[in-house]
């Protein structure tokens, strides 16, 4: 009972009060410096000689309100494309990573093909892959040719799977070989070892960079507008051509940022959690 009723010492109370004061002081200093910097930036921008013209051309509330429904409809296409492309790129990237980690001379051709794939699509600019698949492939006039939107999504999957494959491979190779040896000594096959021992650890270790690539993919899905589908960027372009005002582009950019904020927050949370796990906290 005496332990439960134990009160903190005077020194401990002083330390707690000091830390509380320091926290409040830090918050006040951060808020003041942020407000000062924001005021300085706003003053510098709004005081520029051409601010009135820029505000009329890029920040017209009436034009933004008129363009909002069409841009939102296009953004819904971007969201669906992001979900499909992210799933496809993650799956294909994992397969390529597994092929690159196969051991034995008999699998050398497979490893060479997987290596060439990652080198090629990590080196090719995404816009070139988009143009080849969405403008060049339909020119073959093959039977059962998928629509341009599917071809654009395929370009995104092929490009990003090359990056994700290297992330997965780094995670797989970070697992110590002794764990593979221990699993094999317990009678697990290579497939069972990868599934139950290696991959769970590998995916957990590389979750932050994987999510960072998904955030980058969220921005690049807007490039499919180059092939013709009416997504948020294309809708903004159409509205700009009708009003001769660039405000719809700003509107589309703001919506993309709002779309990315939850994913970025999840990425930061996973990164912080992984750092605490490694530090033992």
mmCIF file of N, CA and C in Angstrom, residues 62-182:
data_model
loop_
_atom_site.group_PDB
_atom_site.id
_atom_site.type_symbol
_atom_site.label_atom_id
_atom_site.label_comp_id
_atom_site.label_asym_id
_atom_site.label_seq_id
_atom_site.Cartn_x
_atom_site.Cartn_y
_atom_site.Cartn_z
ATOM 1 N N UNK A 62 -14.218 31.611 -59.094
ATOM 2 C CA UNK A 62 -15.390 31.282 -59.912
ATOM 3 C C UNK A 62 -15.063 30.190 -60.918
ATOM 4 N N UNK A 63 -13.920 30.283 -61.567
ATOM 5 C CA UNK A 63 -13.524 29.258 -62.539
ATOM 6 C C UNK A 63 -13.240 27.930 -61.836
ATOM 7 N N UNK A 64 -12.643 28.009 -60.670
ATOM 8 C CA UNK A 64 -12.392 26.773 -59.913
ATOM 9 C C UNK A 64 -13.699 26.090 -59.541
ATOM 10 N N UNK A 65 -14.692 26.863 -59.140
ATOM 11 C CA UNK A 65 -15.991 26.296 -58.787
ATOM 12 C C UNK A 65 -16.659 25.653 -59.991
ATOM 13 N N UNK A 66 -16.556 26.275 -61.147
ATOM 14 C CA UNK A 66 -17.164 25.707 -62.352
ATOM 15 C C UNK A 66 -16.458 24.426 -62.805
ATOM 16 N N UNK A 67 -15.125 24.369 -62.621
ATOM 17 C CA UNK A 67 -14.358 23.213 -63.092
ATOM 18 C C UNK A 67 -14.334 22.066 -62.098
ATOM 19 N N UNK A 68 -14.750 22.311 -60.857
ATOM 20 C CA UNK A 68 -14.630 21.292 -59.810
ATOM 21 C C UNK A 68 -15.357 19.985 -60.140
ATOM 22 N N UNK A 69 -16.607 19.984 -60.605
ATOM 23 C CA UNK A 69 -17.269 18.691 -60.870
ATOM 24 C C UNK A 69 -16.529 17.843 -61.895
ATOM 25 N N UNK A 70 -16.083 18.443 -62.988
ATOM 26 C CA UNK A 70 -15.388 17.665 -64.017
ATOM 27 C C UNK A 70 -14.046 17.151 -63.513
ATOM 28 N N UNK A 71 -13.334 17.974 -62.757
ATOM 29 C CA UNK A 71 -12.037 17.541 -62.240
ATOM 30 C C UNK A 71 -12.211 16.427 -61.209
ATOM 31 N N UNK A 72 -13.261 16.510 -60.395
ATOM 32 C CA UNK A 72 -13.521 15.437 -59.429
ATOM 33 C C UNK A 72 -13.859 14.124 -60.125
ATOM 34 N N UNK A 73 -14.639 14.197 -61.201
ATOM 35 C CA UNK A 73 -14.934 12.984 -61.969
ATOM 36 C C UNK A 73 -13.645 12.377 -62.525
ATOM 37 N N UNK A 74 -12.770 13.230 -63.027
ATOM 38 C CA UNK A 74 -11.490 12.728 -63.517
ATOM 39 C C UNK A 74 -10.617 12.166 -62.417
ATOM 40 N N UNK A 75 -10.673 12.773 -61.227
ATOM 41 C CA UNK A 75 -9.880 12.282 -60.105
ATOM 42 C C UNK A 75 -10.329 10.894 -59.678
ATOM 43 N N UNK A 76 -11.610 10.604 -59.785
ATOM 44 C CA UNK A 76 -12.098 9.263 -59.454
ATOM 45 C C UNK A 76 -11.471 8.227 -60.374
ATOM 46 N N UNK A 77 -11.252 8.593 -61.641
ATOM 47 C CA UNK A 77 -10.539 7.698 -62.552
ATOM 48 C C UNK A 77 -9.105 7.499 -62.093
ATOM 49 N N UNK A 78 -8.454 8.562 -61.639
ATOM 50 C CA UNK A 78 -7.086 8.441 -61.131
ATOM 51 C C UNK A 78 -7.017 7.530 -59.912
ATOM 52 N N UNK A 79 -8.012 7.620 -59.040
ATOM 53 C CA UNK A 79 -8.015 6.782 -57.837
ATOM 54 C C UNK A 79 -8.146 5.311 -58.213
ATOM 55 N N UNK A 80 -9.073 4.992 -59.100
ATOM 56 C CA UNK A 80 -9.235 3.599 -59.520
ATOM 57 C C UNK A 80 -7.989 3.084 -60.221
ATOM 58 N N UNK A 81 -7.390 3.927 -61.046
ATOM 59 C CA UNK A 81 -6.169 3.518 -61.744
ATOM 60 C C UNK A 81 -5.030 3.313 -60.756
ATOM 61 N N UNK A 82 -4.951 4.151 -59.720
ATOM 62 C CA UNK A 82 -3.912 4.004 -58.710
ATOM 63 C C UNK A 82 -4.034 2.672 -57.983
ATOM 64 N N UNK A 83 -5.244 2.308 -57.588
ATOM 65 C CA UNK A 83 -5.438 1.055 -56.863
ATOM 66 C C UNK A 83 -5.023 -0.140 -57.724
ATOM 67 N N UNK A 84 -5.468 -0.160 -58.961
ATOM 68 C CA UNK A 84 -5.152 -1.282 -59.852
ATOM 69 C C UNK A 84 -3.661 -1.344 -60.167
ATOM 70 N N UNK A 85 -3.066 -0.195 -60.469
ATOM 71 C CA UNK A 85 -1.651 -0.182 -60.836
ATOM 72 C C UNK A 85 -0.762 -0.499 -59.638
ATOM 73 N N UNK A 86 -1.134 -0.010 -58.453
ATOM 74 C CA UNK A 86 -0.332 -0.312 -57.272
ATOM 75 C C UNK A 86 -0.345 -1.807 -56.976
ATOM 76 N N UNK A 87 -1.516 -2.430 -57.050
ATOM 77 C CA UNK A 87 -1.596 -3.872 -56.810
ATOM 78 C C UNK A 87 -0.803 -4.644 -57.859
ATOM 79 N N UNK A 88 -0.949 -4.261 -59.125
ATOM 80 C CA UNK A 88 -0.224 -4.958 -60.185
ATOM 81 C C UNK A 88 1.277 -4.769 -60.077
ATOM 82 N N UNK A 89 1.727 -3.553 -59.765
ATOM 83 C CA UNK A 89 3.163 -3.303 -59.663
ATOM 84 C C UNK A 89 3.771 -4.032 -58.466
ATOM 85 N N UNK A 90 3.065 -4.061 -57.343
ATOM 86 C CA UNK A 90 3.574 -4.775 -56.173
ATOM 87 C C UNK A 90 3.691 -6.274 -56.454
ATOM 88 N N UNK A 91 2.674 -6.840 -57.078
ATOM 89 C CA UNK A 91 2.703 -8.275 -57.368
ATOM 90 C C UNK A 91 3.800 -8.617 -58.369
ATOM 91 N N UNK A 92 3.859 -7.868 -59.462
ATOM 92 C CA UNK A 92 4.883 -8.144 -60.475
ATOM 93 C C UNK A 92 6.279 -7.885 -59.927
ATOM 94 N N UNK A 93 6.436 -6.822 -59.136
ATOM 95 C CA UNK A 93 7.735 -6.549 -58.537
ATOM 96 C C UNK A 93 8.196 -7.661 -57.619
ATOM 97 N N UNK A 94 7.271 -8.235 -56.851
ATOM 98 C CA UNK A 94 7.626 -9.339 -55.968
ATOM 99 C C UNK A 94 8.056 -10.563 -56.772
ATOM 100 N N UNK A 95 7.355 -10.847 -57.850
ATOM 101 C CA UNK A 95 7.719 -11.991 -58.695
ATOM 102 C C UNK A 95 9.108 -11.797 -59.290
ATOM 103 N N UNK A 96 9.380 -10.589 -59.816
ATOM 104 C CA UNK A 96 10.693 -10.313 -60.397
ATOM 105 C C UNK A 96 11.783 -10.438 -59.342
ATOM 106 N N UNK A 97 11.519 -9.953 -58.130
ATOM 107 C CA UNK A 97 12.510 -10.057 -57.055
ATOM 108 C C UNK A 97 12.789 -11.513 -56.706
ATOM 109 N N UNK A 98 11.747 -12.338 -56.650
ATOM 110 C CA UNK A 98 11.949 -13.758 -56.359
ATOM 111 C C UNK A 98 12.752 -14.435 -57.466
ATOM 112 N N UNK A 99 12.502 -14.063 -58.704
ATOM 113 C CA UNK A 99 13.267 -14.641 -59.804
ATOM 114 C C UNK A 99 14.738 -14.240 -59.733
ATOM 115 N N UNK A 100 14.997 -13.003 -59.309
ATOM 116 C CA UNK A 100 16.386 -12.550 -59.218
ATOM 117 C C UNK A 100 17.141 -13.200 -58.071
ATOM 118 N N UNK A 101 16.450 -13.726 -57.091
ATOM 119 C CA UNK A 101 17.117 -14.335 -55.939
ATOM 120 C C UNK A 101 17.216 -15.856 -56.065
ATOM 121 N N UNK A 102 16.792 -16.426 -57.171
ATOM 122 C CA UNK A 102 16.940 -17.870 -57.358
ATOM 123 C C UNK A 102 18.412 -18.236 -57.404
ATOM 124 N N UNK A 103 18.748 -19.356 -56.812
ATOM 125 C CA UNK A 103 20.133 -19.805 -56.764
ATOM 126 C C UNK A 103 20.328 -21.004 -57.696
ATOM 127 N N UNK A 104 21.556 -21.206 -58.082
ATOM 128 C CA UNK A 104 21.882 -22.345 -58.922
ATOM 129 C C UNK A 104 22.125 -21.939 -60.367
ATOM 130 N N UNK A 105 23.060 -22.603 -61.029
ATOM 131 C CA UNK A 105 23.380 -22.254 -62.418
ATOM 132 C C UNK A 105 22.238 -22.507 -63.391
ATOM 133 N N UNK A 106 21.334 -23.437 -63.051
ATOM 134 C CA UNK A 106 20.245 -23.740 -63.967
ATOM 135 C C UNK A 106 19.283 -22.560 -64.099
ATOM 136 N N UNK A 107 19.250 -21.711 -63.096
ATOM 137 C CA UNK A 107 18.336 -20.554 -63.124
ATOM 138 C C UNK A 107 19.021 -19.283 -63.647
ATOM 139 N N UNK A 108 20.237 -19.422 -64.177
ATOM 140 C CA UNK A 108 20.926 -18.226 -64.671
ATOM 141 C C UNK A 108 20.135 -17.497 -65.755
ATOM 142 N N UNK A 109 19.530 -18.174 -66.743
ATOM 143 C CA UNK A 109 18.744 -17.420 -67.735
ATOM 144 C C UNK A 109 17.583 -16.648 -67.120
ATOM 145 N N UNK A 110 16.938 -17.240 -66.119
ATOM 146 C CA UNK A 110 15.827 -16.556 -65.459
ATOM 147 C C UNK A 110 16.328 -15.317 -64.724
ATOM 148 N N UNK A 111 17.450 -15.469 -64.001
ATOM 149 C CA UNK A 111 18.015 -14.316 -63.295
ATOM 150 C C UNK A 111 18.446 -13.232 -64.281
ATOM 151 N N UNK A 112 19.000 -13.641 -65.412
ATOM 152 C CA UNK A 112 19.439 -12.664 -66.405
ATOM 153 C C UNK A 112 18.252 -11.897 -66.979
ATOM 154 N N UNK A 113 17.161 -12.598 -67.256
ATOM 155 C CA UNK A 113 15.969 -11.924 -67.779
ATOM 156 C C UNK A 113 15.392 -10.956 -66.741
ATOM 157 N N UNK A 114 15.325 -11.404 -65.486
ATOM 158 C CA UNK A 114 14.799 -10.531 -64.439
ATOM 159 C C UNK A 114 15.693 -9.311 -64.239
ATOM 160 N N UNK A 115 17.008 -9.514 -64.317
ATOM 161 C CA UNK A 115 17.934 -8.387 -64.176
ATOM 162 C C UNK A 115 17.780 -7.418 -65.345
ATOM 163 N N UNK A 116 17.686 -7.950 -66.557
ATOM 164 C CA UNK A 116 17.484 -7.084 -67.713
ATOM 165 C C UNK A 116 16.177 -6.314 -67.640
ATOM 166 N N UNK A 117 15.156 -6.943 -67.103
ATOM 167 C CA UNK A 117 13.865 -6.264 -66.946
ATOM 168 C C UNK A 117 13.996 -5.059 -66.014
ATOM 169 N N UNK A 118 14.610 -5.272 -64.852
ATOM 170 C CA UNK A 118 14.739 -4.166 -63.894
ATOM 171 C C UNK A 118 15.632 -3.064 -64.453
ATOM 172 N N UNK A 119 16.718 -3.431 -65.132
ATOM 173 C CA UNK A 119 17.599 -2.416 -65.703
ATOM 174 C C UNK A 119 16.867 -1.599 -66.768
ATOM 175 N N UNK A 120 16.069 -2.280 -67.583
ATOM 176 C CA UNK A 120 15.396 -1.597 -68.691
ATOM 177 C C UNK A 120 14.351 -0.616 -68.190
ATOM 178 N N UNK A 121 13.450 -1.088 -67.339
ATOM 179 C CA UNK A 121 12.323 -0.236 -66.949
ATOM 180 C C UNK A 121 12.690 0.765 -65.860
ATOM 181 N N UNK A 122 13.808 0.548 -65.170
ATOM 182 C CA UNK A 122 14.284 1.595 -64.271
ATOM 183 C C UNK A 122 15.016 2.690 -65.031
ATOM 184 N N UNK A 123 15.513 2.359 -66.200
ATOM 185 C CA UNK A 123 16.230 3.346 -66.999
ATOM 186 C C UNK A 123 15.362 4.110 -67.974
ATOM 187 N N UNK A 124 14.275 3.478 -68.446
ATOM 188 C CA UNK A 124 13.398 4.148 -69.404
ATOM 189 C C UNK A 124 12.549 5.208 -68.731
ATOM 190 N N UNK A 125 12.453 6.396 -69.287
ATOM 191 C CA UNK A 125 11.504 7.383 -68.751
ATOM 192 C C UNK A 125 10.070 6.880 -68.902
ATOM 193 N N UNK A 126 9.278 7.130 -67.889
ATOM 194 C CA UNK A 126 7.895 6.648 -67.885
ATOM 195 C C UNK A 126 7.118 7.182 -69.080
ATOM 196 N N UNK A 127 7.366 8.418 -69.446
ATOM 197 C CA UNK A 127 6.587 9.019 -70.531
ATOM 198 C C UNK A 127 6.852 8.303 -71.857
ATOM 199 N N UNK A 128 8.074 7.790 -72.049
ATOM 200 C CA UNK A 128 8.373 7.050 -73.274
ATOM 201 C C UNK A 128 7.643 5.714 -73.275
ATOM 202 N N UNK A 129 7.619 5.039 -72.125
ATOM 203 C CA UNK A 129 6.884 3.771 -72.036
ATOM 204 C C UNK A 129 5.402 4.011 -72.303
ATOM 205 N N UNK A 130 4.871 5.115 -71.771
ATOM 206 C CA UNK A 130 3.466 5.439 -72.019
ATOM 207 C C UNK A 130 3.203 5.664 -73.502
ATOM 208 N N UNK A 131 4.047 6.416 -74.151
ATOM 209 C CA UNK A 131 3.839 6.685 -75.569
ATOM 210 C C UNK A 131 3.937 5.411 -76.406
ATOM 211 N N UNK A 132 4.894 4.557 -76.081
ATOM 212 C CA UNK A 132 5.063 3.321 -76.858
ATOM 213 C C UNK A 132 3.840 2.416 -76.719
ATOM 214 N N UNK A 133 3.339 2.271 -75.488
ATOM 215 C CA UNK A 133 2.238 1.346 -75.260
ATOM 216 C C UNK A 133 0.895 1.920 -75.682
ATOM 217 N N UNK A 134 0.700 3.222 -75.505
ATOM 218 C CA UNK A 134 -0.617 3.796 -75.802
ATOM 219 C C UNK A 134 -0.742 4.320 -77.228
ATOM 220 N N UNK A 135 0.381 4.633 -77.875
ATOM 221 C CA UNK A 135 0.331 5.133 -79.244
ATOM 222 C C UNK A 135 0.904 4.157 -80.254
ATOM 223 N N UNK A 136 1.940 3.419 -79.837
ATOM 224 C CA UNK A 136 2.566 2.491 -80.765
ATOM 225 C C UNK A 136 1.875 1.144 -80.857
ATOM 226 N N UNK A 137 1.566 0.548 -79.707
ATOM 227 C CA UNK A 137 0.957 -0.788 -79.712
ATOM 228 C C UNK A 137 -0.405 -0.805 -80.400
ATOM 229 N N UNK A 138 -1.299 0.181 -80.172
ATOM 230 C CA UNK A 138 -2.573 0.142 -80.926
ATOM 231 C C UNK A 138 -2.396 0.202 -82.424
ATOM 232 N N UNK A 139 -1.266 0.745 -82.888
ATOM 233 C CA UNK A 139 -1.030 0.780 -84.325
ATOM 234 C C UNK A 139 -0.840 -0.587 -84.947
ATOM 235 N N UNK A 140 -0.581 -1.605 -84.131
ATOM 236 C CA UNK A 140 -0.459 -2.970 -84.661
ATOM 237 C C UNK A 140 -1.801 -3.537 -85.110
ATOM 238 N N UNK A 141 -2.899 -2.974 -84.592
ATOM 239 C CA UNK A 141 -4.258 -3.385 -84.962
ATOM 240 C C UNK A 141 -4.479 -4.881 -84.740
ATOM 241 N N UNK A 142 -4.057 -5.344 -83.584
ATOM 242 C CA UNK A 142 -4.254 -6.738 -83.237
ATOM 243 C C UNK A 142 -5.668 -6.956 -82.728
ATOM 244 N N UNK A 143 -6.138 -8.196 -82.844
ATOM 245 C CA UNK A 143 -7.457 -8.536 -82.336
ATOM 246 C C UNK A 143 -7.441 -8.523 -80.802
ATOM 247 N N UNK A 144 -8.516 -8.016 -80.222
ATOM 248 C CA UNK A 144 -8.616 -7.985 -78.768
ATOM 249 C C UNK A 144 -7.722 -6.950 -78.117
ATOM 250 N N UNK A 145 -7.378 -5.905 -78.839
ATOM 251 C CA UNK A 145 -6.518 -4.862 -78.273
ATOM 252 C C UNK A 145 -7.240 -4.159 -77.119
ATOM 253 N N UNK A 146 -6.629 -4.087 -75.942
ATOM 254 C CA UNK A 146 -7.292 -3.418 -74.804
ATOM 255 C C UNK A 146 -7.382 -1.913 -75.042
ATOM 256 N N UNK A 147 -8.252 -1.239 -74.319
ATOM 257 C CA UNK A 147 -8.371 0.225 -74.487
ATOM 258 C C UNK A 147 -7.109 0.942 -74.040
ATOM 259 N N UNK A 148 -7.045 2.212 -74.415
ATOM 260 C CA UNK A 148 -5.858 3.012 -74.127
ATOM 261 C C UNK A 148 -5.632 3.146 -72.624
ATOM 262 N N UNK A 149 -6.700 3.232 -71.865
ATOM 263 C CA UNK A 149 -6.553 3.360 -70.415
ATOM 264 C C UNK A 149 -5.843 2.145 -69.825
ATOM 265 N N UNK A 150 -6.189 0.967 -70.294
ATOM 266 C CA UNK A 150 -5.533 -0.247 -69.806
ATOM 267 C C UNK A 150 -4.060 -0.263 -70.213
ATOM 268 N N UNK A 151 -3.776 0.166 -71.423
ATOM 269 C CA UNK A 151 -2.389 0.209 -71.869
ATOM 270 C C UNK A 151 -1.582 1.222 -71.060
ATOM 271 N N UNK A 152 -2.206 2.350 -70.740
ATOM 272 C CA UNK A 152 -1.525 3.324 -69.897
ATOM 273 C C UNK A 152 -1.252 2.774 -68.510
ATOM 274 N N UNK A 153 -2.231 2.067 -67.944
ATOM 275 C CA UNK A 153 -2.002 1.429 -66.648
ATOM 276 C C UNK A 153 -0.919 0.375 -66.718
ATOM 277 N N UNK A 154 -0.856 -0.356 -67.839
ATOM 278 C CA UNK A 154 0.196 -1.357 -68.011
ATOM 279 C C UNK A 154 1.570 -0.702 -68.043
ATOM 280 N N UNK A 155 1.672 0.461 -68.670
ATOM 281 C CA UNK A 155 2.952 1.180 -68.687
ATOM 282 C C UNK A 155 3.381 1.553 -67.274
ATOM 283 N N UNK A 156 2.434 1.999 -66.460
ATOM 284 C CA UNK A 156 2.752 2.325 -65.068
ATOM 285 C C UNK A 156 3.187 1.089 -64.292
ATOM 286 N N UNK A 157 2.500 -0.021 -64.507
ATOM 287 C CA UNK A 157 2.833 -1.255 -63.797
ATOM 288 C C UNK A 157 4.228 -1.736 -64.185
ATOM 289 N N UNK A 158 4.523 -1.738 -65.477
ATOM 290 C CA UNK A 158 5.829 -2.208 -65.933
ATOM 291 C C UNK A 158 6.949 -1.339 -65.384
ATOM 292 N N UNK A 159 6.767 -0.037 -65.391
ATOM 293 C CA UNK A 159 7.822 0.860 -64.928
ATOM 294 C C UNK A 159 8.035 0.745 -63.424
ATOM 295 N N UNK A 160 6.959 0.813 -62.670
ATOM 296 C CA UNK A 160 7.116 0.814 -61.215
ATOM 297 C C UNK A 160 7.455 -0.560 -60.664
ATOM 298 N N UNK A 161 7.095 -1.616 -61.350
ATOM 299 C CA UNK A 161 7.483 -2.941 -60.867
ATOM 300 C C UNK A 161 8.995 -3.113 -60.899
ATOM 301 N N UNK A 162 9.683 -2.423 -61.833
ATOM 302 C CA UNK A 162 11.138 -2.491 -61.847
ATOM 303 C C UNK A 162 11.744 -1.893 -60.582
ATOM 304 N N UNK A 163 11.193 -0.767 -60.112
ATOM 305 C CA UNK A 163 11.677 -0.171 -58.865
ATOM 306 C C UNK A 163 11.297 -1.020 -57.657
ATOM 307 N N UNK A 164 10.055 -1.479 -57.631
ATOM 308 C CA UNK A 164 9.597 -2.261 -56.485
ATOM 309 C C UNK A 164 10.324 -3.597 -56.392
ATOM 310 N N UNK A 165 10.704 -4.156 -57.529
ATOM 311 C CA UNK A 165 11.441 -5.424 -57.510
ATOM 312 C C UNK A 165 12.764 -5.272 -56.770
ATOM 313 N N UNK A 166 13.451 -4.159 -56.984
ATOM 314 C CA UNK A 166 14.712 -3.944 -56.284
ATOM 315 C C UNK A 166 14.493 -3.721 -54.796
ATOM 316 N N UNK A 167 13.390 -3.086 -54.440
ATOM 317 C CA UNK A 167 13.085 -2.902 -53.017
ATOM 318 C C UNK A 167 12.811 -4.256 -52.362
ATOM 319 N N UNK A 168 12.007 -5.081 -53.019
ATOM 320 C CA UNK A 168 11.729 -6.415 -52.486
ATOM 321 C C UNK A 168 13.012 -7.238 -52.393
ATOM 322 N N UNK A 169 13.860 -7.157 -53.410
ATOM 323 C CA UNK A 169 15.098 -7.948 -53.410
ATOM 324 C C UNK A 169 16.004 -7.523 -52.257
ATOM 325 N N UNK A 170 16.070 -6.218 -51.998
ATOM 326 C CA UNK A 170 16.872 -5.754 -50.869
ATOM 327 C C UNK A 170 16.334 -6.311 -49.555
ATOM 328 N N UNK A 171 15.011 -6.368 -49.427
ATOM 329 C CA UNK A 171 14.439 -6.935 -48.213
ATOM 330 C C UNK A 171 14.711 -8.418 -48.082
ATOM 331 N N UNK A 172 14.607 -9.146 -49.189
ATOM 332 C CA UNK A 172 14.867 -10.591 -49.158
ATOM 333 C C UNK A 172 16.314 -10.876 -48.792
ATOM 334 N N UNK A 173 17.242 -10.140 -49.372
ATOM 335 C CA UNK A 173 18.654 -10.391 -49.112
ATOM 336 C C UNK A 173 19.094 -9.870 -47.751
ATOM 337 N N UNK A 174 18.258 -9.070 -47.092
ATOM 338 C CA UNK A 174 18.605 -8.597 -45.748
ATOM 339 C C UNK A 174 18.362 -9.656 -44.680
ATOM 340 N N UNK A 175 17.585 -10.680 -45.008
ATOM 341 C CA UNK A 175 17.356 -11.777 -44.054
ATOM 342 C C UNK A 175 18.619 -12.621 -43.978
ATOM 343 N N UNK A 176 19.089 -12.862 -42.781
ATOM 344 C CA UNK A 176 20.363 -13.564 -42.599
ATOM 345 C C UNK A 176 20.273 -14.991 -43.144
ATOM 346 N N UNK A 177 21.324 -15.462 -43.834
ATOM 347 C CA UNK A 177 21.293 -16.828 -44.396
ATOM 348 C C UNK A 177 21.101 -17.913 -43.352
ATOM 349 N N UNK A 178 21.478 -17.645 -42.113
ATOM 350 C CA UNK A 178 21.314 -18.669 -41.081
ATOM 351 C C UNK A 178 19.843 -19.010 -40.867
ATOM 352 N N UNK A 179 18.955 -18.056 -41.087
ATOM 353 C CA UNK A 179 17.532 -18.342 -40.937
ATOM 354 C C UNK A 179 17.043 -19.273 -42.038
ATOM 355 N N UNK A 180 17.555 -19.087 -43.240
ATOM 356 C CA UNK A 180 17.201 -20.014 -44.318
ATOM 357 C C UNK A 180 17.740 -21.407 -44.012
ATOM 358 N N UNK A 181 18.969 -21.478 -43.519
ATOM 359 C CA UNK A 181 19.550 -22.776 -43.191
ATOM 360 C C UNK A 181 18.767 -23.453 -42.072
ATOM 361 N N UNK A 182 18.352 -22.674 -41.070
ATOM 362 C CA UNK A 182 17.574 -23.257 -39.980
ATOM 363 C C UNK A 182 16.232 -23.774 -40.476
#
